[in-house]
mmCIF file of C-alpha atoms in Angstrom:
data_model
loop_
_atom_site.group_PDB
_atom_site.id
_atom_site.type_symbol
_atom_site.label_atom_id
_atom_site.label_comp_id
_atom_site.label_asym_id
_atom_site.label_seq_id
_atom_site.Cartn_x
_atom_site.Cartn_y
_atom_site.Cartn_z
ATOM 1 C CA MET A 1 4.721 -9.941 -22.236
ATOM 2 C CA PRO A 2 1.314 -9.106 -20.762
ATOM 3 C CA ASP A 3 -0.265 -5.669 -20.903
ATOM 4 C CA ILE A 4 -0.462 -3.844 -17.596
ATOM 5 C CA SER A 5 -2.805 -1.214 -16.189
ATOM 6 C CA ILE A 6 -1.204 1.208 -13.732
ATOM 7 C CA ALA A 7 -3.407 2.319 -10.833
ATOM 8 C CA ILE A 8 -2.497 5.307 -8.663
ATOM 9 C CA PRO A 9 -4.759 6.039 -5.693
ATOM 10 C CA THR A 10 -4.128 9.657 -4.692
ATOM 11 C CA TYR A 11 -5.267 12.028 -1.965
ATOM 12 C CA GLN A 12 -4.362 15.681 -1.417
ATOM 13 C CA ARG A 13 -1.340 15.537 -3.715
ATOM 14 C CA GLU A 14 -0.454 18.213 -6.260
ATOM 15 C CA GLY A 15 2.936 18.669 -7.955
ATOM 16 C CA VAL A 16 4.368 15.373 -6.749
ATOM 17 C CA LEU A 17 1.466 13.507 -8.389
ATOM 18 C CA LEU A 18 2.101 15.295 -11.686
ATOM 19 C CA ASP A 19 5.829 14.481 -11.448
ATOM 20 C CA THR A 20 5.001 10.807 -10.876
ATOM 21 C CA LEU A 21 2.714 10.745 -13.913
ATOM 22 C CA GLU A 22 5.323 12.473 -16.073
ATOM 23 C CA GLN A 23 7.889 9.782 -15.250
ATOM 24 C CA LEU A 24 5.466 6.951 -15.967
ATOM 25 C CA LEU A 25 4.436 8.443 -19.303
ATOM 26 C CA ALA A 26 8.113 8.702 -20.281
ATOM 27 C CA LEU A 27 8.842 4.978 -19.823
ATOM 28 C CA GLN A 28 10.081 3.160 -22.936
ATOM 29 C CA TYR A 29 7.766 0.238 -22.135
ATOM 30 C CA PRO A 30 4.548 2.048 -21.166
ATOM 31 C CA ALA A 31 1.464 0.801 -19.404
ATOM 32 C CA LYS A 32 -1.627 0.118 -21.473
ATOM 33 C CA GLU A 33 -3.466 2.656 -19.319
ATOM 34 C CA ILE A 34 -2.867 4.778 -16.232
ATOM 35 C CA LEU A 35 -5.799 4.956 -13.836
ATOM 36 C CA VAL A 36 -5.663 7.902 -11.444
ATOM 37 C CA VAL A 37 -8.138 7.242 -8.633
ATOM 38 C CA ASP A 38 -8.381 10.713 -7.171
ATOM 39 C CA GLN A 39 -9.913 11.320 -3.749
ATOM 40 C CA THR A 40 -8.846 14.967 -3.478
ATOM 41 C CA PRO A 41 -11.876 17.260 -2.974
ATOM 42 C CA ARG A 42 -10.295 20.246 -4.713
ATOM 43 C CA HIS A 43 -6.971 20.579 -6.519
ATOM 44 C CA LEU A 44 -4.883 23.638 -7.193
ATOM 45 C CA ALA A 45 -5.844 25.244 -10.499
ATOM 46 C CA GLU A 46 -2.555 24.217 -12.154
ATOM 47 C CA THR A 47 -2.935 20.592 -11.071
ATOM 48 C CA MET A 48 -6.554 20.520 -12.186
ATOM 49 C CA ALA A 49 -5.690 21.910 -15.609
ATOM 50 C CA THR A 50 -2.856 19.411 -16.106
ATOM 51 C CA LEU A 51 -4.967 16.412 -15.087
ATOM 52 C CA GLU A 52 -7.778 17.533 -17.380
ATOM 53 C CA LYS A 53 -5.316 17.884 -20.258
ATOM 54 C CA LEU A 54 -3.778 14.457 -19.594
ATOM 55 C CA GLN A 55 -7.227 12.908 -19.606
ATOM 56 C CA SER A 56 -8.393 14.700 -22.746
ATOM 57 C CA ASN A 57 -5.214 13.562 -24.528
ATOM 58 C CA GLY A 58 -5.829 9.954 -23.486
ATOM 59 C CA HIS A 59 -2.718 9.751 -21.298
ATOM 60 C CA ILE A 60 -4.629 8.954 -18.109
ATOM 61 C CA VAL A 61 -8.060 7.723 -17.075
ATOM 62 C CA TRP A 62 -9.126 10.018 -14.248
ATOM 63 C CA HIS A 63 -11.571 8.679 -11.670
ATOM 64 C CA ARG A 64 -12.910 10.896 -8.882
ATOM 65 C CA LEU A 65 -14.063 9.470 -5.535
ATOM 66 C CA SER A 66 -15.685 11.578 -2.844
ATOM 67 C CA LYS A 67 -14.402 9.902 0.329
ATOM 68 C CA PRO A 68 -10.746 8.976 0.957
ATOM 69 C CA SER A 69 -10.114 5.264 1.455
ATOM 70 C CA ILE A 70 -6.990 3.439 0.311
ATOM 71 C CA PRO A 71 -8.573 -0.030 -0.129
ATOM 72 C CA LYS A 72 -11.748 1.385 -1.661
ATOM 73 C CA ALA A 73 -9.715 3.305 -4.242
ATOM 74 C CA MET A 74 -7.744 0.145 -5.009
ATOM 75 C CA ASN A 75 -10.906 -1.917 -5.386
ATOM 76 C CA HIS A 76 -12.287 0.748 -7.710
ATOM 77 C CA ALA A 77 -9.149 0.432 -9.833
ATOM 78 C CA LEU A 78 -9.406 -3.366 -9.890
ATOM 79 C CA MET A 79 -12.941 -3.146 -11.231
ATOM 80 C CA ALA A 80 -12.114 -0.431 -13.778
ATOM 81 C CA ALA A 81 -8.848 -1.854 -15.143
ATOM 82 C CA LYS A 82 -8.883 -3.186 -18.700
ATOM 83 C CA CYS A 83 -5.770 -5.363 -18.427
ATOM 84 C CA ASP A 84 -5.260 -8.737 -16.785
ATOM 85 C CA PHE A 85 -2.550 -7.289 -14.530
ATOM 86 C CA VAL A 86 -2.752 -4.136 -12.423
ATOM 87 C CA LEU A 87 0.324 -2.309 -11.130
ATOM 88 C CA PHE A 88 -0.438 -0.278 -8.007
ATOM 89 C CA LEU A 89 1.886 2.644 -7.303
ATOM 90 C CA ASP A 90 2.158 5.421 -4.756
ATOM 91 C CA ASP A 91 1.564 8.940 -6.009
ATOM 92 C CA ASP A 92 4.871 10.250 -4.615
ATOM 93 C CA ILE A 93 7.634 8.170 -6.179
ATOM 94 C CA ARG A 94 10.743 8.534 -8.279
ATOM 95 C CA VAL A 95 10.847 5.825 -10.919
ATOM 96 C CA THR A 96 14.315 4.259 -10.943
ATOM 97 C CA SER A 97 13.750 1.420 -13.426
ATOM 98 C CA GLU A 98 11.775 0.411 -16.499
ATOM 99 C CA LEU A 99 9.060 -0.350 -14.015
ATOM 100 C CA VAL A 100 6.256 -1.630 -16.228
ATOM 101 C CA ARG A 101 8.564 -3.824 -18.297
ATOM 102 C CA GLU A 102 10.081 -5.446 -15.196
ATOM 103 C CA HIS A 103 6.689 -6.202 -13.675
ATOM 104 C CA ALA A 104 5.402 -7.587 -16.972
ATOM 105 C CA ALA A 105 8.515 -9.753 -17.414
ATOM 106 C CA ALA A 106 8.191 -11.172 -13.901
ATOM 107 C CA HIS A 107 4.578 -12.175 -14.513
ATOM 108 C CA ASP A 108 5.491 -13.580 -17.919
ATOM 109 C CA ALA A 109 8.345 -15.709 -16.583
ATOM 110 C CA GLY A 110 6.938 -17.124 -13.372
ATOM 111 C CA ASN A 111 3.781 -18.717 -12.072
ATOM 112 C CA VAL A 112 3.030 -15.917 -9.620
ATOM 113 C CA ALA A 113 -0.110 -13.880 -8.979
ATOM 114 C CA CYS A 114 1.629 -10.949 -7.330
ATOM 115 C CA VAL A 115 4.948 -9.237 -8.032
ATOM 116 C CA ALA A 116 6.315 -7.118 -5.208
ATOM 117 C CA GLY A 117 8.604 -4.412 -6.530
ATOM 118 C CA ARG A 118 11.524 -2.879 -4.698
ATOM 119 C CA VAL A 119 10.745 0.232 -2.635
ATOM 120 C CA VAL A 120 13.603 2.318 -1.288
ATOM 121 C CA GLN A 121 12.560 4.760 1.424
ATOM 122 C CA GLN A 122 14.133 8.170 2.032
ATOM 123 C CA TRP A 123 16.227 6.896 4.921
ATOM 124 C CA GLU A 124 17.385 3.772 3.072
ATOM 125 C CA ARG A 125 19.740 2.765 0.296
ATOM 126 C CA GLU A 126 19.543 -0.077 -2.178
ATOM 127 C CA LEU A 127 21.014 -3.165 -0.547
ATOM 128 C CA GLY A 128 23.617 -5.284 -2.283
ATOM 129 C CA GLU A 129 23.294 -8.944 -3.267
ATOM 130 C CA TRP A 130 25.473 -9.931 -0.325
ATOM 131 C CA GLU A 131 23.353 -8.186 2.309
ATOM 132 C CA SER A 132 20.587 -9.884 4.281
ATOM 133 C CA ALA A 133 17.056 -9.472 2.965
ATOM 134 C CA TRP A 134 15.644 -9.601 6.506
ATOM 135 C CA HIS A 135 15.878 -7.199 9.413
ATOM 136 C CA ASP A 136 18.122 -8.659 12.112
ATOM 137 C CA GLY A 137 18.251 -11.968 10.220
ATOM 138 C CA ARG A 138 14.639 -12.837 11.179
ATOM 139 C CA VAL A 139 14.086 -15.124 8.197
ATOM 140 C CA GLU A 140 11.071 -16.808 9.807
ATOM 141 C CA ASP A 141 9.192 -13.496 10.139
ATOM 142 C CA PRO A 142 7.475 -12.416 6.880
ATOM 143 C CA ASP A 143 7.125 -8.869 8.211
ATOM 144 C CA ALA A 144 10.894 -8.584 8.601
ATOM 145 C CA PHE A 145 11.565 -8.665 4.846
ATOM 146 C CA ARG A 146 13.425 -5.596 3.583
ATOM 147 C CA PHE A 147 11.864 -4.198 0.405
ATOM 148 C CA ASN A 148 15.066 -2.338 -0.466
ATOM 149 C CA SER A 149 16.717 -5.740 -0.884
ATOM 150 C CA ALA A 150 18.457 -6.973 -4.031
ATOM 151 C CA SER A 151 17.399 -10.583 -3.463
ATOM 152 C CA ARG A 152 14.860 -11.936 -5.971
ATOM 153 C CA ARG A 153 12.770 -14.556 -4.196
ATOM 154 C CA LEU A 154 9.319 -15.729 -3.180
ATOM 155 C CA VAL A 155 7.984 -13.732 -0.234
ATOM 156 C CA GLU A 156 4.855 -13.490 1.899
ATOM 157 C CA ARG A 157 4.447 -9.710 1.830
ATOM 158 C CA PHE A 158 4.503 -6.785 -0.589
ATOM 159 C CA ALA A 159 4.836 -3.021 -0.271
ATOM 160 C CA GLY A 160 1.608 -1.255 -1.219
ATOM 161 C CA GLY A 161 3.375 1.486 -3.158
ATOM 162 C CA ASN A 162 4.839 -0.800 -5.842
ATOM 163 C CA PHE A 163 3.243 -4.140 -6.596
ATOM 164 C CA SER A 164 1.390 -5.756 -9.477
ATOM 165 C CA ILE A 165 -1.382 -8.284 -9.176
ATOM 166 C CA GLU A 166 -3.212 -10.627 -11.494
ATOM 167 C CA ARG A 167 -6.634 -9.006 -11.609
ATOM 168 C CA ASN A 168 -8.648 -12.245 -11.549
ATOM 169 C CA ALA A 169 -6.688 -13.552 -8.561
ATOM 170 C CA ALA A 170 -7.277 -10.329 -6.649
ATOM 171 C CA LEU A 171 -10.994 -10.427 -7.377
ATOM 172 C CA GLU A 172 -11.197 -14.134 -6.516
ATOM 173 C CA VAL A 173 -9.971 -13.473 -2.963
ATOM 174 C CA GLY A 174 -12.303 -10.490 -2.571
ATOM 175 C CA GLY A 175 -10.025 -7.596 -3.386
ATOM 176 C CA PHE A 176 -8.903 -5.311 -0.579
ATOM 177 C CA ASP A 177 -10.762 -5.188 2.726
ATOM 178 C CA GLU A 178 -12.293 -1.718 3.033
ATOM 179 C CA ASN A 179 -12.450 -2.114 6.803
ATOM 180 C CA PHE A 180 -8.838 -0.944 6.779
ATOM 181 C CA VAL A 181 -9.809 2.664 7.353
ATOM 182 C CA ALA A 182 -7.835 5.925 7.581
ATOM 183 C CA VAL A 183 -4.105 5.119 7.171
ATOM 184 C CA ALA A 184 -5.102 1.481 6.449
ATOM 185 C CA TYR A 185 -1.986 0.118 8.132
ATOM 186 C CA ARG A 186 -1.539 -3.644 7.555
ATOM 187 C CA TYR A 187 -4.003 -3.932 4.672
ATOM 188 C CA GLU A 188 -1.170 -5.352 2.553
ATOM 189 C CA ALA A 189 -0.442 -8.144 5.038
ATOM 190 C CA GLU A 190 -4.114 -9.116 5.294
ATOM 191 C CA PHE A 191 -4.508 -9.213 1.507
ATOM 192 C CA ALA A 192 -1.272 -11.202 1.138
ATOM 193 C CA ASP A 193 -2.517 -13.723 3.703
ATOM 194 C CA ARG A 194 -5.671 -14.336 1.656
ATOM 195 C CA LEU A 195 -3.653 -14.740 -1.544
ATOM 196 C CA LEU A 196 -1.311 -17.258 0.056
ATOM 197 C CA ALA A 197 -4.206 -19.162 1.634
ATOM 198 C CA ARG A 198 -5.636 -19.713 -1.875
ATOM 199 C CA GLY A 199 -2.328 -21.128 -3.069
ATOM 200 C CA TYR A 200 -1.123 -18.049 -4.961
ATOM 201 C CA ARG A 201 2.499 -16.941 -4.835
ATOM 202 C CA ILE A 202 4.199 -13.568 -4.373
ATOM 203 C CA LEU A 203 7.535 -12.837 -6.054
ATOM 204 C CA PHE A 204 9.844 -10.040 -4.951
ATOM 205 C CA GLU A 205 11.442 -8.509 -8.056
ATOM 206 C CA PRO A 206 14.132 -5.930 -7.169
ATOM 207 C CA ALA A 207 14.562 -4.936 -10.819
ATOM 208 C CA ALA A 208 11.131 -3.267 -10.600
ATOM 209 C CA SER A 209 12.318 -0.439 -8.395
ATOM 210 C CA VAL A 210 11.033 2.907 -7.124
ATOM 211 C CA PHE A 211 12.238 5.473 -4.610
ATOM 212 C CA HIS A 212 9.501 6.572 -2.203
ATOM 213 C CA LEU A 213 9.634 10.334 -1.719
ATOM 214 C CA LYS A 214 7.238 10.278 1.249
ATOM 215 C CA ALA A 215 5.805 13.720 0.515
ATOM 216 C CA ASP A 216 5.360 15.893 3.592
ATOM 217 C CA SER A 217 1.668 16.544 3.008
ATOM 218 C CA GLY A 218 -1.271 14.636 1.568
ATOM 219 C CA GLY A 219 -1.740 10.881 1.468
ATOM 220 C CA THR A 220 -1.462 9.184 4.845
ATOM 221 C CA ARG A 221 0.270 12.310 6.190
ATOM 222 C CA SER A 222 -3.185 13.930 6.102
ATOM 223 C CA PHE A 223 -4.041 11.909 9.209
ATOM 224 C CA GLY A 224 -1.262 13.400 11.332
ATOM 225 C CA HIS A 225 1.937 11.932 12.770
ATOM 226 C CA HIS A 226 1.565 8.519 14.378
ATOM 227 C CA LEU A 227 3.638 9.552 17.413
ATOM 228 C CA ARG A 228 1.803 12.807 18.054
ATOM 229 C CA SER A 229 -1.834 12.169 17.218
ATOM 230 C CA LEU A 230 -4.767 11.683 19.561
ATOM 231 C CA LYS A 231 -6.789 10.069 16.792
ATOM 232 C CA PRO A 232 -6.670 6.287 16.166
ATOM 233 C CA ALA A 233 -6.092 6.613 12.405
ATOM 234 C CA HIS A 234 -2.653 4.978 12.649
ATOM 235 C CA SER A 235 -3.497 2.247 15.166
ATOM 236 C CA VAL A 236 -6.874 0.884 14.074
ATOM 237 C CA GLY A 237 -5.532 -1.069 11.099
ATOM 238 C CA ARG A 238 -2.890 -2.825 13.168
ATOM 239 C CA TYR A 239 -5.444 -4.003 15.724
ATOM 240 C CA TYR A 240 -7.999 -4.955 13.071
ATOM 241 C CA TYR A 241 -5.379 -7.154 11.421
ATOM 242 C CA LEU A 242 -4.449 -8.814 14.721
ATOM 243 C CA ILE A 243 -8.114 -9.568 15.425
ATOM 244 C CA THR A 244 -8.917 -10.976 11.994
ATOM 245 C CA THR A 245 -5.742 -12.761 10.876
ATOM 246 C CA LYS A 246 -5.363 -16.497 11.345
ATOM 247 C CA ARG A 247 -1.704 -16.690 10.339
ATOM 248 C CA LEU A 248 -0.104 -15.235 13.486
ATOM 249 C CA THR A 249 0.227 -17.599 16.435
ATOM 250 C CA ASN A 250 1.043 -14.770 18.868
ATOM 251 C CA ARG A 251 -1.593 -12.307 17.711
ATOM 252 C CA PHE A 252 -3.375 -12.161 21.089
ATOM 253 C CA SER A 253 -0.214 -11.200 22.946
ATOM 254 C CA ARG A 254 0.632 -8.631 20.267
ATOM 255 C CA PHE A 255 -2.844 -7.153 20.631
ATOM 256 C CA VAL A 256 -2.642 -6.881 24.420
ATOM 257 C CA GLN A 257 0.903 -5.515 24.385
ATOM 258 C CA GLY A 258 0.161 -3.062 21.561
ATOM 259 C CA PRO A 259 -0.397 0.090 23.651
ATOM 260 C CA ILE A 260 2.748 -0.480 25.719
ATOM 261 C CA SER A 261 4.833 -1.197 22.615
ATOM 262 C CA ALA A 262 3.518 2.006 21.034
ATOM 263 C CA VAL A 263 4.997 4.189 23.793
ATOM 264 C CA ARG A 264 8.315 2.352 24.106
ATOM 265 C CA THR A 265 10.032 4.681 21.651
ATOM 266 C CA ARG A 266 12.818 7.255 21.774
ATOM 267 C CA HIS A 267 10.215 9.911 21.061
ATOM 268 C CA HIS A 268 8.198 9.036 24.166
ATOM 269 C CA LEU A 269 11.293 8.529 26.296
ATOM 270 C CA SER A 270 12.474 12.065 25.572
ATOM 271 C CA ARG A 271 8.951 13.570 25.522
ATOM 272 C CA PRO A 272 6.928 11.662 28.129
ATOM 273 C CA TRP A 273 4.020 14.119 27.899
ATOM 274 C CA TRP A 274 3.072 12.398 24.629
ATOM 275 C CA ILE A 275 2.580 9.031 26.365
ATOM 276 C CA PRO A 276 -1.067 9.598 27.449
ATOM 277 C CA VAL A 277 -1.905 10.986 24.004
ATOM 278 C CA THR A 278 -0.563 7.874 22.288
ATOM 279 C CA LEU A 279 -2.243 5.540 24.781
ATOM 280 C CA ILE A 280 -5.612 7.169 24.089
ATOM 281 C CA ALA A 281 -5.051 6.763 20.347
ATOM 282 C CA GLU A 282 -4.078 3.110 20.812
ATOM 283 C CA LEU A 283 -7.040 2.239 23.032
ATOM 284 C CA SER A 284 -9.430 4.057 20.695
ATOM 285 C CA GLY A 285 -7.940 2.078 17.816
ATOM 286 C CA MET A 286 -8.589 -1.161 19.691
ATOM 287 C CA VAL A 287 -12.266 -0.309 20.177
ATOM 288 C CA TRP A 288 -12.679 0.807 16.575
ATOM 289 C CA ALA A 289 -10.998 -2.377 15.340
ATOM 290 C CA TRP A 290 -13.285 -4.597 17.426
ATOM 291 C CA TRP A 291 -16.330 -2.806 16.025
ATOM 292 C CA LEU A 292 -15.086 -3.251 12.454
ATOM 293 C CA SER A 293 -14.328 -6.934 13.035
ATOM 294 C CA ILE A 294 -17.818 -7.561 14.425
ATOM 295 C CA ARG A 295 -19.336 -6.135 11.231
ATOM 296 C CA GLY A 296 -17.216 -8.516 9.168
ATOM 297 C CA PRO A 297 -14.895 -7.843 6.217
ATOM 298 C CA LYS A 298 -15.890 -5.476 3.447
ATOM 299 C CA TYR A 299 -14.556 -6.832 0.185
ATOM 300 C CA VAL A 300 -14.797 -5.546 -3.365
ATOM 301 C CA GLY A 301 -18.334 -5.003 -4.615
ATOM 302 C CA MET A 302 -19.920 -5.210 -1.164
ATOM 303 C CA ARG A 303 -22.093 -2.156 -0.515
ATOM 304 C CA ASN A 304 -22.313 -2.908 3.169
ATOM 305 C CA PRO A 305 -20.229 -5.167 5.380
ATOM 306 C CA LYS A 306 -21.754 -8.312 6.781
#
């Protein structure tokens, strides 16, 4: 089976990051290397000491970046990885399988560029073989796939917190678009679209499973709650994707209806004073997304967008 590099982009995470690393280092089938792409300005002393020790012992390769960006950190890992396959993981997971072995086996057995692992969220359970792999049976909608499914199959999406990619294929399509700023919502869909357009395939492998802890602080939580934030950090990625994608036939209507859809929630129904706050965030996200799209995509190795 092929060797795999693990890449963990991390931001403002302390103990949960160390717990994740401890689990990965304890796997019976280990990764060839673990790249920690750290965007945290300053760690707690205990975290700092542990990361320094792990690096000095050769257990991790610790990269420090000054400005937080999910796709930029992932591109950095793609360029730095020594193996032909890179397994990207969240920094706040509980490993519930022989993760590296299952990803390696899936790449070894099938002609696929990307393996999407199973991700079970806090509010979910692992689905059984008999249960639908799509929300509400929407088989025609790639975004309706349930990543807590037990159904091994070809898919058109992956969850960013547990997927492996053939390094050369990722670089061939340009890596991850760094115009997905802040929370970087929908960067996975945009990258998947480019992979599929080049004829590559994505396999969902439920045997490669993690439980997402969704830590209360750090990571994307650093940008506030999407229902209670005036800033467009959570909306800009969605609108940027709708502007730039070619695979959605109804993207214009989704774009126009976005602000209204964003306030049609139980939260806003019971707390209507949050409606103007969310609308401002949505409209600001639209403007930001248009500006980013005018500059053009920012792929791996590009110092400045077009």
